[in-house]
Amino acid sequence: MTIVTVVGTPGADRQRRWYAKYGKEWHRQYRAKNRERLNEYHDHWRKNNLQKTRRTVNDSKKRTRFRAMLIIAQRWGDDETRCRFDTLSVNHPLRFAPCYGDLWIDHMNGGGRVEDRKRGSNAFYMSIIEGDRTLDDLRLLCVLHQLWSRPA
């Protein structure tokens, strides 16, 4: 039989006070004591919910990427992410062409793919968010300007 306490009743208040005082420590001890059983449960859940897990991971990566791009945009004085085609050279043939496609992080000095391979793309984004990486050689470009920003 399960005991249900209704919010606002003396039982619920007593539970809330107990949890505030002892709850974190109780959960820490419970996880330490039942580590193997909990790991088995989580592995089983992940296997049975692959699409949910993938969706969660992908959404998290998208949020991390967007936060990193927002930080780069703020470095260039923008409040929103946008293509910085104005950072291309004055003689660039597509400097005044309209933007097209998704935004990408452009490494102005090249070598971006090497950096991704070294760290992994999510670690690269996290290093931007945490402030471990300098932003001097990064800018945001759309697909059109990104592909044409290569030196001739």
CSV table of N, CA and C in Angstrom, one decimal:
chain,number,residue,atom,x,y,z
A,1,MET,N,0.8,-1.2,0.0
A,1,MET,CA,0.0,0.0,0.0
A,1,MET,C,0.9,1.2,0.0
A,2,THR,N,0.6,2.2,-0.8
A,2,THR,CA,1.3,3.4,-1.0
A,2,THR,C,0.6,4.5,-0.2
A,3,ILE,N,1.4,5.3,0.5
A,3,ILE,CA,0.9,6.4,1.3
A,3,ILE,C,1.1,7.7,0.4
A,4,VAL,N,0.0,8.4,0.1
A,4,VAL,CA,0.1,9.6,-0.7
A,4,VAL,C,-0.2,10.8,0.2
A,5,THR,N,0.7,11.7,0.2
A,5,THR,CA,0.5,13.0,1.0
A,5,THR,C,0.1,14.1,0.0
A,6,VAL,N,-0.9,14.8,0.4
A,6,VAL,CA,-1.4,15.9,-0.4
A,6,VAL,C,-0.7,17.2,0.0
A,7,VAL,N,-0.3,18.0,-1.1
A,7,VAL,CA,0.4,19.2,-0.9
A,7,VAL,C,-0.4,20.1,0.0
A,8,GLY,N,0.3,20.7,1.0
A,8,GLY,CA,-0.4,21.6,1.9
A,8,GLY,C,-0.9,21.0,3.2
A,9,THR,N,-0.8,19.7,3.3
A,9,THR,CA,-1.1,19.0,4.5
A,9,THR,C,0.1,18.9,5.4
A,10,PRO,N,-0.2,18.6,6.7
A,10,PRO,CA,1.0,18.5,7.6
A,10,PRO,C,1.9,17.4,7.2
A,11,GLY,N,1.5,16.3,6.6
A,11,GLY,CA,2.3,15.2,6.2
A,11,GLY,C,3.3,15.7,5.1
A,12,ALA,N,2.8,16.5,4.2
A,12,ALA,CA,3.6,17.0,3.1
A,12,ALA,C,4.7,18.0,3.6
A,13,ASP,N,4.3,18.8,4.5
A,13,ASP,CA,5.2,19.7,5.1
A,13,ASP,C,6.3,19.0,5.9
A,14,ARG,N,5.9,17.9,6.6
A,14,ARG,CA,6.9,17.2,7.3
A,14,ARG,C,7.9,16.5,6.4
A,15,GLN,N,7.4,15.9,5.2
A,15,GLN,CA,8.3,15.3,4.2
A,15,GLN,C,9.2,16.3,3.6
A,16,ARG,N,8.7,17.5,3.3
A,16,ARG,CA,9.5,18.5,2.7
A,16,ARG,C,10.7,18.9,3.7
A,17,ARG,N,10.3,19.1,5.0
A,17,ARG,CA,11.4,19.5,5.9
A,17,ARG,C,12.4,18.3,6.1
A,18,TRP,N,12.0,17.1,6.1
A,18,TRP,CA,12.9,15.9,6.3
A,18,TRP,C,13.8,15.9,5.1
A,19,TYR,N,13.3,16.1,3.8
A,19,TYR,CA,14.1,16.0,2.6
A,19,TYR,C,15.1,17.1,2.6
A,20,ALA,N,14.7,18.3,3.0
A,20,ALA,CA,15.6,19.4,3.0
A,20,ALA,C,16.8,19.2,4.0
A,21,LYS,N,16.5,18.5,5.1
A,21,LYS,CA,17.5,18.3,6.1
A,21,LYS,C,18.4,17.0,5.7
A,22,TYR,N,17.8,15.9,5.3
A,22,TYR,CA,18.5,14.7,5.2
A,22,TYR,C,18.5,14.1,3.8
A,23,GLY,N,17.7,14.7,2.8
A,23,GLY,CA,17.5,14.0,1.5
A,23,GLY,C,18.8,13.8,0.7
A,24,LYS,N,19.6,14.9,0.6
A,24,LYS,CA,20.8,14.7,-0.3
A,24,LYS,C,21.7,13.7,0.2
A,25,GLU,N,21.9,13.6,1.5
A,25,GLU,CA,22.8,12.6,2.1
A,25,GLU,C,22.2,11.2,1.9
A,26,TRP,N,20.9,11.1,2.1
A,26,TRP,CA,20.3,9.8,2.0
A,26,TRP,C,20.4,9.3,0.5
A,27,HIS,N,20.2,10.2,-0.5
A,27,HIS,CA,20.4,9.8,-1.9
A,27,HIS,C,21.8,9.4,-2.2
A,28,ARG,N,22.8,10.1,-1.6
A,28,ARG,CA,24.2,9.8,-1.9
A,28,ARG,C,24.5,8.4,-1.4
A,29,GLN,N,24.0,8.1,-0.2
A,29,GLN,CA,24.3,6.8,0.4
A,29,GLN,C,23.6,5.7,-0.4
A,30,TYR,N,22.3,6.0,-0.8
A,30,TYR,CA,21.6,5.0,-1.6
A,30,TYR,C,22.3,4.7,-2.9
A,31,ARG,N,22.7,5.7,-3.6
A,31,ARG,CA,23.4,5.5,-4.9
A,31,ARG,C,24.7,4.8,-4.7
A,32,ALA,N,25.5,5.1,-3.6
A,32,ALA,CA,26.7,4.4,-3.3
A,32,ALA,C,26.4,2.9,-3.0
A,33,LYS,N,25.4,2.6,-2.3
A,33,LYS,CA,25.1,1.2,-1.9
A,33,LYS,C,24.5,0.4,-3.1
A,34,ASN,N,23.8,1.0,-3.9
A,34,ASN,CA,23.1,0.3,-5.0
A,34,ASN,C,23.6,0.7,-6.4
A,35,ARG,N,24.9,1.0,-6.5
A,35,ARG,CA,25.5,1.5,-7.8
A,35,ARG,C,25.3,0.5,-8.9
A,36,GLU,N,25.5,-0.8,-8.7
A,36,GLU,CA,25.4,-1.8,-9.8
A,36,GLU,C,24.0,-1.9,-10.3
A,37,ARG,N,23.1,-2.0,-9.3
A,37,ARG,CA,21.6,-2.1,-9.7
A,37,ARG,C,21.1,-0.9,-10.5
A,38,LEU,N,21.5,0.3,-10.0
A,38,LEU,CA,21.1,1.5,-10.7
A,38,LEU,C,21.8,1.6,-12.1
A,39,ASN,N,23.0,1.1,-12.3
A,39,ASN,CA,23.7,1.1,-13.6
A,39,ASN,C,23.0,0.2,-14.5
A,40,GLU,N,22.6,-1.0,-14.0
A,40,GLU,CA,21.9,-2.0,-14.9
A,40,GLU,C,20.5,-1.4,-15.3
A,41,TYR,N,19.8,-0.7,-14.4
A,41,TYR,CA,18.5,-0.1,-14.7
A,41,TYR,C,18.7,0.9,-15.8
A,42,HIS,N,19.7,1.8,-15.6
A,42,HIS,CA,19.9,2.9,-16.6
A,42,HIS,C,20.3,2.3,-18.0
A,43,ASP,N,21.2,1.3,-18.0
A,43,ASP,CA,21.6,0.7,-19.3
A,43,ASP,C,20.4,0.1,-19.9
A,44,HIS,N,19.5,-0.6,-19.2
A,44,HIS,CA,18.3,-1.2,-19.7
A,44,HIS,C,17.4,-0.2,-20.3
A,45,TRP,N,17.2,0.9,-19.5
A,45,TRP,CA,16.3,2.0,-20.0
A,45,TRP,C,16.9,2.6,-21.3
A,46,ARG,N,18.2,2.9,-21.3
A,46,ARG,CA,18.8,3.5,-22.5
A,46,ARG,C,18.6,2.6,-23.8
A,47,LYS,N,18.7,1.3,-23.6
A,47,LYS,CA,18.6,0.4,-24.7
A,47,LYS,C,17.1,0.3,-25.2
A,48,ASN,N,16.2,0.4,-24.3
A,48,ASN,CA,14.8,0.4,-24.7
A,48,ASN,C,14.2,1.8,-25.1
A,49,ASN,N,15.0,2.8,-25.0
A,49,ASN,CA,14.6,4.2,-25.3
A,49,ASN,C,15.6,4.9,-26.1
A,50,LEU,N,16.1,4.2,-27.2
A,50,LEU,CA,17.2,4.8,-28.0
A,50,LEU,C,16.9,6.1,-28.6
A,51,GLN,N,15.7,6.2,-29.2
A,51,GLN,CA,15.3,7.4,-29.9
A,51,GLN,C,15.2,8.6,-28.9
A,52,LYS,N,14.6,8.3,-27.7
A,52,LYS,CA,14.5,9.4,-26.7
A,52,LYS,C,15.9,9.8,-26.2
A,53,THR,N,16.8,8.8,-26.1
A,53,THR,CA,18.2,9.2,-25.7
A,53,THR,C,18.9,10.0,-26.7
A,54,ARG,N,18.8,9.5,-28.0
A,54,ARG,CA,19.4,10.3,-29.1
A,54,ARG,C,18.9,11.7,-29.2
A,55,ARG,N,17.5,11.8,-29.1
A,55,ARG,CA,16.9,13.1,-29.2
A,55,ARG,C,17.4,14.0,-28.1
A,56,THR,N,17.5,13.5,-26.8
A,56,THR,CA,18.0,14.3,-25.7
A,56,THR,C,19.5,14.7,-26.0
A,57,VAL,N,20.3,13.8,-26.4
A,57,VAL,CA,21.7,14.1,-26.7
A,57,VAL,C,21.9,15.2,-27.8
A,58,ASN,N,21.1,15.0,-28.9
A,58,ASN,CA,21.2,15.9,-30.0
A,58,ASN,C,20.7,17.3,-29.6
A,59,ASP,N,19.6,17.3,-28.8
A,59,ASP,CA,19.1,18.6,-28.3
A,59,ASP,C,20.1,19.3,-27.5
A,60,SER,N,20.8,18.6,-26.6
A,60,SER,CA,21.8,19.1,-25.7
A,60,SER,C,23.0,19.7,-26.6
A,61,LYS,N,23.4,18.9,-27.6
A,61,LYS,CA,24.5,19.4,-28.4
A,61,LYS,C,24.1,20.6,-29.2
A,62,LYS,N,22.9,20.7,-29.7
A,62,LYS,CA,22.4,21.9,-30.4
A,62,LYS,C,22.4,23.1,-29.5
A,63,ARG,N,22.0,22.9,-28.2
A,63,ARG,CA,22.0,24.1,-27.3
A,63,ARG,C,23.4,24.5,-27.0
A,64,THR,N,24.3,23.6,-26.8
A,64,THR,CA,25.7,23.9,-26.5
A,64,THR,C,26.3,24.7,-27.7
A,65,ARG,N,26.0,24.2,-28.9
A,65,ARG,CA,26.6,24.8,-30.1
A,65,ARG,C,26.0,26.3,-30.2
A,66,PHE,N,24.7,26.4,-30.0
A,66,PHE,CA,24.1,27.7,-30.1
A,66,PHE,C,24.7,28.7,-29.0
A,67,ARG,N,24.9,28.2,-27.8
A,67,ARG,CA,25.5,29.1,-26.8
A,67,ARG,C,26.9,29.5,-27.2
A,68,ALA,N,27.7,28.6,-27.8
A,68,ALA,CA,29.0,29.0,-28.2
A,68,ALA,C,29.0,30.0,-29.3
A,69,MET,N,28.0,29.8,-30.3
A,69,MET,CA,27.9,30.8,-31.4
A,69,MET,C,27.4,32.1,-30.8
A,70,LEU,N,26.6,32.1,-29.8
A,70,LEU,CA,26.1,33.4,-29.3
A,70,LEU,C,27.3,34.1,-28.6
A,71,ILE,N,28.2,33.4,-28.0
A,71,ILE,CA,29.3,34.0,-27.3
A,71,ILE,C,30.2,34.6,-28.4
A,72,ILE,N,30.4,33.9,-29.5
A,72,ILE,CA,31.2,34.5,-30.6
A,72,ILE,C,30.6,35.7,-31.2
A,73,ALA,N,29.3,35.7,-31.4
A,73,ALA,CA,28.5,36.8,-31.9
A,73,ALA,C,28.7,38.0,-30.9
A,74,GLN,N,28.6,37.8,-29.6
A,74,GLN,CA,28.8,38.9,-28.7
A,74,GLN,C,30.2,39.4,-28.7
A,75,ARG,N,31.2,38.6,-29.0
A,75,ARG,CA,32.6,39.1,-29.2
A,75,ARG,C,32.7,40.1,-30.3
A,76,TRP,N,31.8,39.9,-31.4
A,76,TRP,CA,31.8,40.8,-32.5
A,76,TRP,C,30.8,42.0,-32.3
A,77,GLY,N,30.2,42.1,-31.1
A,77,GLY,CA,29.3,43.2,-30.9
A,77,GLY,C,27.8,42.9,-31.2
A,78,ASP,N,27.5,41.7,-31.5
A,78,ASP,CA,26.1,41.4,-31.9
A,78,ASP,C,25.4,40.8,-30.7
A,79,ASP,N,24.1,41.0,-30.6
A,79,ASP,CA,23.2,40.4,-29.6
A,79,ASP,C,22.6,39.1,-30.1
A,80,GLU,N,22.6,38.9,-31.4
A,80,GLU,CA,22.1,37.7,-32.0
A,80,GLU,C,23.1,37.1,-33.0
A,81,THR,N,23.0,35.8,-33.2
A,81,THR,CA,23.9,35.2,-34.2
A,81,THR,C,23.5,35.6,-35.6
A,82,ARG,N,24.5,36.0,-36.4
A,82,ARG,CA,24.3,36.4,-37.8
A,82,ARG,C,25.6,36.2,-38.5
A,83,CYS,N,25.5,36.1,-39.8
A,83,CYS,CA,26.7,36.0,-40.7
A,83,CYS,C,27.5,37.3,-40.6
A,84,ARG,N,28.8,37.1,-40.4
A,84,ARG,CA,29.7,38.3,-40.3
A,84,ARG,C,30.4,38.5,-41.7
A,85,PHE,N,29.7,38.6,-42.8
A,85,PHE,CA,30.4,38.7,-44.1
A,85,PHE,C,31.2,40.0,-44.2
A,86,ASP,N,30.8,41.0,-43.3
A,86,ASP,CA,31.6,42.2,-43.3
A,86,ASP,C,33.0,42.1,-42.8
A,87,THR,N,33.4,40.9,-42.3
A,87,THR,CA,34.7,40.7,-41.8
A,87,THR,C,35.6,40.1,-43.0
A,88,LEU,N,34.9,39.8,-44.1
A,88,LEU,CA,35.7,39.3,-45.3
A,88,LEU,C,36.5,40.5,-45.8
A,89,SER,N,37.5,40.2,-46.6
A,89,SER,CA,38.4,41.2,-47.2
A,89,SER,C,37.5,42.2,-48.1
A,90,VAL,N,38.0,43.4,-48.3
A,90,VAL,CA,37.3,44.4,-49.1
A,90,VAL,C,37.1,44.0,-50.5
A,91,ASN,N,38.1,43.3,-51.1
A,91,ASN,CA,38.1,42.9,-52.5
A,91,ASN,C,37.4,41.5,-52.7
A,92,HIS,N,36.8,41.0,-51.6
A,92,HIS,CA,36.2,39.6,-51.8
A,92,HIS,C,35.0,39.7,-52.7
A,93,PRO,N,34.9,38.8,-53.7
A,93,PRO,CA,33.8,38.8,-54.7
A,93,PRO,C,32.4,38.7,-54.1
A,94,LEU,N,32.3,38.0,-52.9
A,94,LEU,CA,30.9,37.7,-52.3
A,94,LEU,C,30.7,38.6,-51.1
A,95,ARG,N,31.4,39.6,-50.9
A,95,ARG,CA,31.3,40.5,-49.7
A,95,ARG,C,29.8,41.0,-49.6
A,96,PHE,N,29.2,41.4,-50.8
A,96,PHE,CA,27.9,42.0,-50.7
A,96,PHE,C,26.8,41.0,-51.2
A,97,ALA,N,27.2,39.7,-51.4
A,97,ALA,CA,26.2,38.7,-51.8
A,97,ALA,C,25.3,38.4,-50.6
A,98,PRO,N,24.0,38.1,-50.8
A,98,PRO,CA,23.1,37.8,-49.7
A,98,PRO,C,23.5,36.5,-49.0
A,99,CYS,N,23.2,36.4,-47.8
A,99,CYS,CA,23.6,35.1,-47.0
A,99,CYS,C,22.7,34.0,-47.4
A,100,TYR,N,23.2,32.8,-47.3
A,100,TYR,CA,22.5,31.6,-47.7
A,100,TYR,C,23.0,30.4,-46.8
A,101,GLY,N,22.0,29.7,-46.2
A,101,GLY,CA,22.3,28.5,-45.4
A,101,GLY,C,22.5,28.7,-44.0
A,102,ASP,N,22.9,27.7,-43.3
A,102,ASP,CA,23.1,27.7,-41.8
A,102,ASP,C,24.4,28.5,-41.5
A,103,LEU,N,24.5,28.8,-40.2
A,103,LEU,CA,25.6,29.5,-39.7
A,103,LEU,C,26.7,28.5,-39.3
A,104,TRP,N,27.9,28.8,-39.6
A,104,TRP,CA,29.1,28.0,-39.2
A,104,TRP,C,30.1,28.8,-38.4
A,105,ILE,N,30.8,28.2,-37.5
A,105,ILE,CA,31.9,28.9,-36.9
A,105,ILE,C,33.1,28.8,-37.8
A,106,ASP,N,33.7,29.9,-38.2
A,106,ASP,CA,34.8,30.0,-39.2
A,106,ASP,C,36.1,30.3,-38.4
A,107,HIS,N,37.1,29.5,-38.6
A,107,HIS,CA,38.4,29.7,-38.1
A,107,HIS,C,39.1,30.6,-39.1
A,108,MET,N,39.3,31.9,-38.8
A,108,MET,CA,39.9,32.8,-39.8
A,108,MET,C,41.3,32.4,-40.2
A,109,ASN,N,42.0,31.8,-39.4
A,109,ASN,CA,43.4,31.4,-39.7
A,109,ASN,C,43.5,30.0,-40.2
A,110,GLY,N,42.3,29.3,-40.4
A,110,GLY,CA,42.3,27.9,-40.8
A,110,GLY,C,42.6,27.0,-39.6
A,111,GLY,N,42.7,25.7,-39.9
A,111,GLY,CA,43.0,24.7,-38.9
A,111,GLY,C,41.8,24.3,-38.0
A,112,GLY,N,40.6,24.7,-38.4
A,112,GLY,CA,39.5,24.3,-37.5
A,112,GLY,C,39.2,22.9,-37.4
A,113,ARG,N,39.3,22.2,-38.5
A,113,ARG,CA,39.1,20.7,-38.6
A,113,ARG,C,40.1,20.0,-37.7
A,114,VAL,N,41.3,20.4,-37.7
A,114,VAL,CA,42.3,19.8,-36.8
A,114,VAL,C,42.0,20.0,-35.4
A,115,GLU,N,41.5,21.2,-35.0
A,115,GLU,CA,41.1,21.4,-33.6
A,115,GLU,C,39.9,20.5,-33.2
A,116,ASP,N,38.9,20.4,-34.2
A,116,ASP,CA,37.8,19.5,-33.9
A,116,ASP,C,38.2,18.1,-33.7
A,117,ARG,N,39.2,17.6,-34.5
A,117,ARG,CA,39.6,16.2,-34.3
A,117,ARG,C,40.3,16.0,-33.0
A,118,LYS,N,41.1,17.0,-32.6
A,118,LYS,CA,41.9,16.9,-31.4
A,118,LYS,C,41.0,16.8,-30.2
A,119,ARG,N,40.0,17.7,-30.1
A,119,ARG,CA,39.2,17.8,-28.9
A,119,ARG,C,37.8,17.1,-29.0
A,120,GLY,N,37.3,17.1,-30.2
A,120,GLY,CA,35.9,16.7,-30.4
A,120,GLY,C,35.1,18.0,-30.5
A,121,SER,N,34.0,18.0,-31.3
A,121,SER,CA,33.3,19.2,-31.6
A,121,SER,C,32.6,19.7,-30.3
A,122,ASN,N,32.0,18.9,-29.5
A,122,ASN,CA,31.3,19.3,-28.3
A,122,ASN,C,32.3,19.9,-27.3
A,123,ALA,N,33.5,19.3,-27.2
A,123,ALA,CA,34.5,19.9,-26.3
A,123,ALA,C,35.0,21.2,-26.8
A,124,PHE,N,35.1,21.4,-28.1
A,124,PHE,CA,35.4,22.7,-28.7
A,124,PHE,C,34.4,23.7,-28.3
A,125,TYR,N,33.1,23.4,-28.4
A,125,TYR,CA,32.1,24.4,-28.0
A,125,TYR,C,32.1,24.7,-26.5
A,126,MET,N,32.4,23.6,-25.7
A,126,MET,CA,32.5,23.9,-24.3
A,126,MET,C,33.7,24.7,-23.9
A,127,SER,N,34.8,24.6,-24.6
A,127,SER,CA,35.9,25.4,-24.3
A,127,SER,C,35.6,26.9,-24.6
A,128,ILE,N,34.8,27.2,-25.6
A,128,ILE,CA,34.3,28.5,-25.9
A,128,ILE,C,33.4,29.0,-24.8
A,129,ILE,N,32.5,28.2,-24.4
A,129,ILE,CA,31.5,28.6,-23.3
A,129,ILE,C,32.2,28.9,-22.0
A,130,GLU,N,33.1,28.0,-21.7
A,130,GLU,CA,33.8,28.1,-20.4
A,130,GLU,C,34.9,29.2,-20.4
A,131,GLY,N,35.2,29.7,-21.6
A,131,GLY,CA,36.2,30.8,-21.7
A,131,GLY,C,37.7,30.3,-21.8
A,132,ASP,N,37.9,29.0,-22.0
A,132,ASP,CA,39.2,28.4,-22.1
A,132,ASP,C,39.9,28.7,-23.4
A,133,ARG,N,39.1,29.0,-24.4
A,133,ARG,CA,39.6,29.3,-25.8
A,133,ARG,C,39.4,30.7,-26.2
A,134,THR,N,40.5,31.3,-26.8
A,134,THR,CA,40.3,32.7,-27.2
A,134,THR,C,39.4,32.8,-28.4
A,135,LEU,N,38.8,33.9,-28.6
A,135,LEU,CA,37.8,34.1,-29.7
A,135,LEU,C,38.4,35.0,-30.8
A,136,ASP,N,39.6,35.3,-30.7
A,136,ASP,CA,40.2,36.3,-31.7
A,136,ASP,C,40.2,35.8,-33.1
A,137,ASP,N,40.3,34.5,-33.3
A,137,ASP,CA,40.3,34.0,-34.7
A,137,ASP,C,39.0,33.3,-35.1
A,138,LEU,N,37.9,33.5,-34.4
A,138,LEU,CA,36.6,32.9,-34.7
A,138,LEU,C,35.6,33.9,-35.2
A,139,ARG,N,34.8,33.6,-36.1
A,139,ARG,CA,33.7,34.4,-36.5
A,139,ARG,C,32.6,33.5,-37.1
A,140,LEU,N,31.4,34.0,-37.2
A,140,LEU,CA,30.3,33.3,-37.7
A,140,LEU,C,30.1,33.6,-39.2
A,141,LEU,N,29.9,32.6,-40.1
A,141,LEU,CA,29.7,32.8,-41.5
A,141,LEU,C,28.6,31.9,-41.9
A,142,CYS,N,27.8,32.3,-42.9
A,142,CYS,CA,26.8,31.4,-43.5
A,142,CYS,C,27.5,30.4,-44.4
A,143,VAL,N,26.8,29.4,-44.9
A,143,VAL,CA,27.4,28.4,-45.7
A,143,VAL,C,28.0,29.0,-47.0
A,144,LEU,N,27.3,29.9,-47.6
A,144,LEU,CA,27.9,30.6,-48.8
A,144,LEU,C,29.2,31.3,-48.6
A,145,HIS,N,29.2,32.1,-47.6
A,145,HIS,CA,30.4,32.9,-47.3
A,145,HIS,C,31.5,32.0,-46.7
A,146,GLN,N,31.1,31.0,-46.0
A,146,GLN,CA,32.1,30.1,-45.4
A,146,GLN,C,32.9,29.4,-46.5
A,147,LEU,N,32.2,28.9,-47.5
A,147,LEU,CA,32.9,28.1,-48.5
A,147,LEU,C,33.7,29.0,-49.4
A,148,TRP,N,33.4,30.3,-49.5
A,148,TRP,CA,34.1,31.2,-50.4
A,148,TRP,C,35.1,32.0,-49.6
A,149,SER,N,35.3,31.8,-48.3
A,149,SER,CA,36.2,32.6,-47.6
A,149,SER,C,37.6,32.0,-47.6
A,150,ARG,N,37.8,30.9,-48.3
A,150,ARG,CA,39.1,30.3,-48.4
A,150,ARG,C,40.1,31.2,-49.2
A,151,PRO,N,41.3,31.3,-48.8
A,151,PRO,CA,42.2,32.1,-49.5
A,151,PRO,C,42.5,31.5,-50.9
A,152,ALA,N,42.7,32.3,-51.9
A,152,ALA,CA,42.9,31.8,-53.3
A,152,ALA,C,44.3,31.3,-53.5
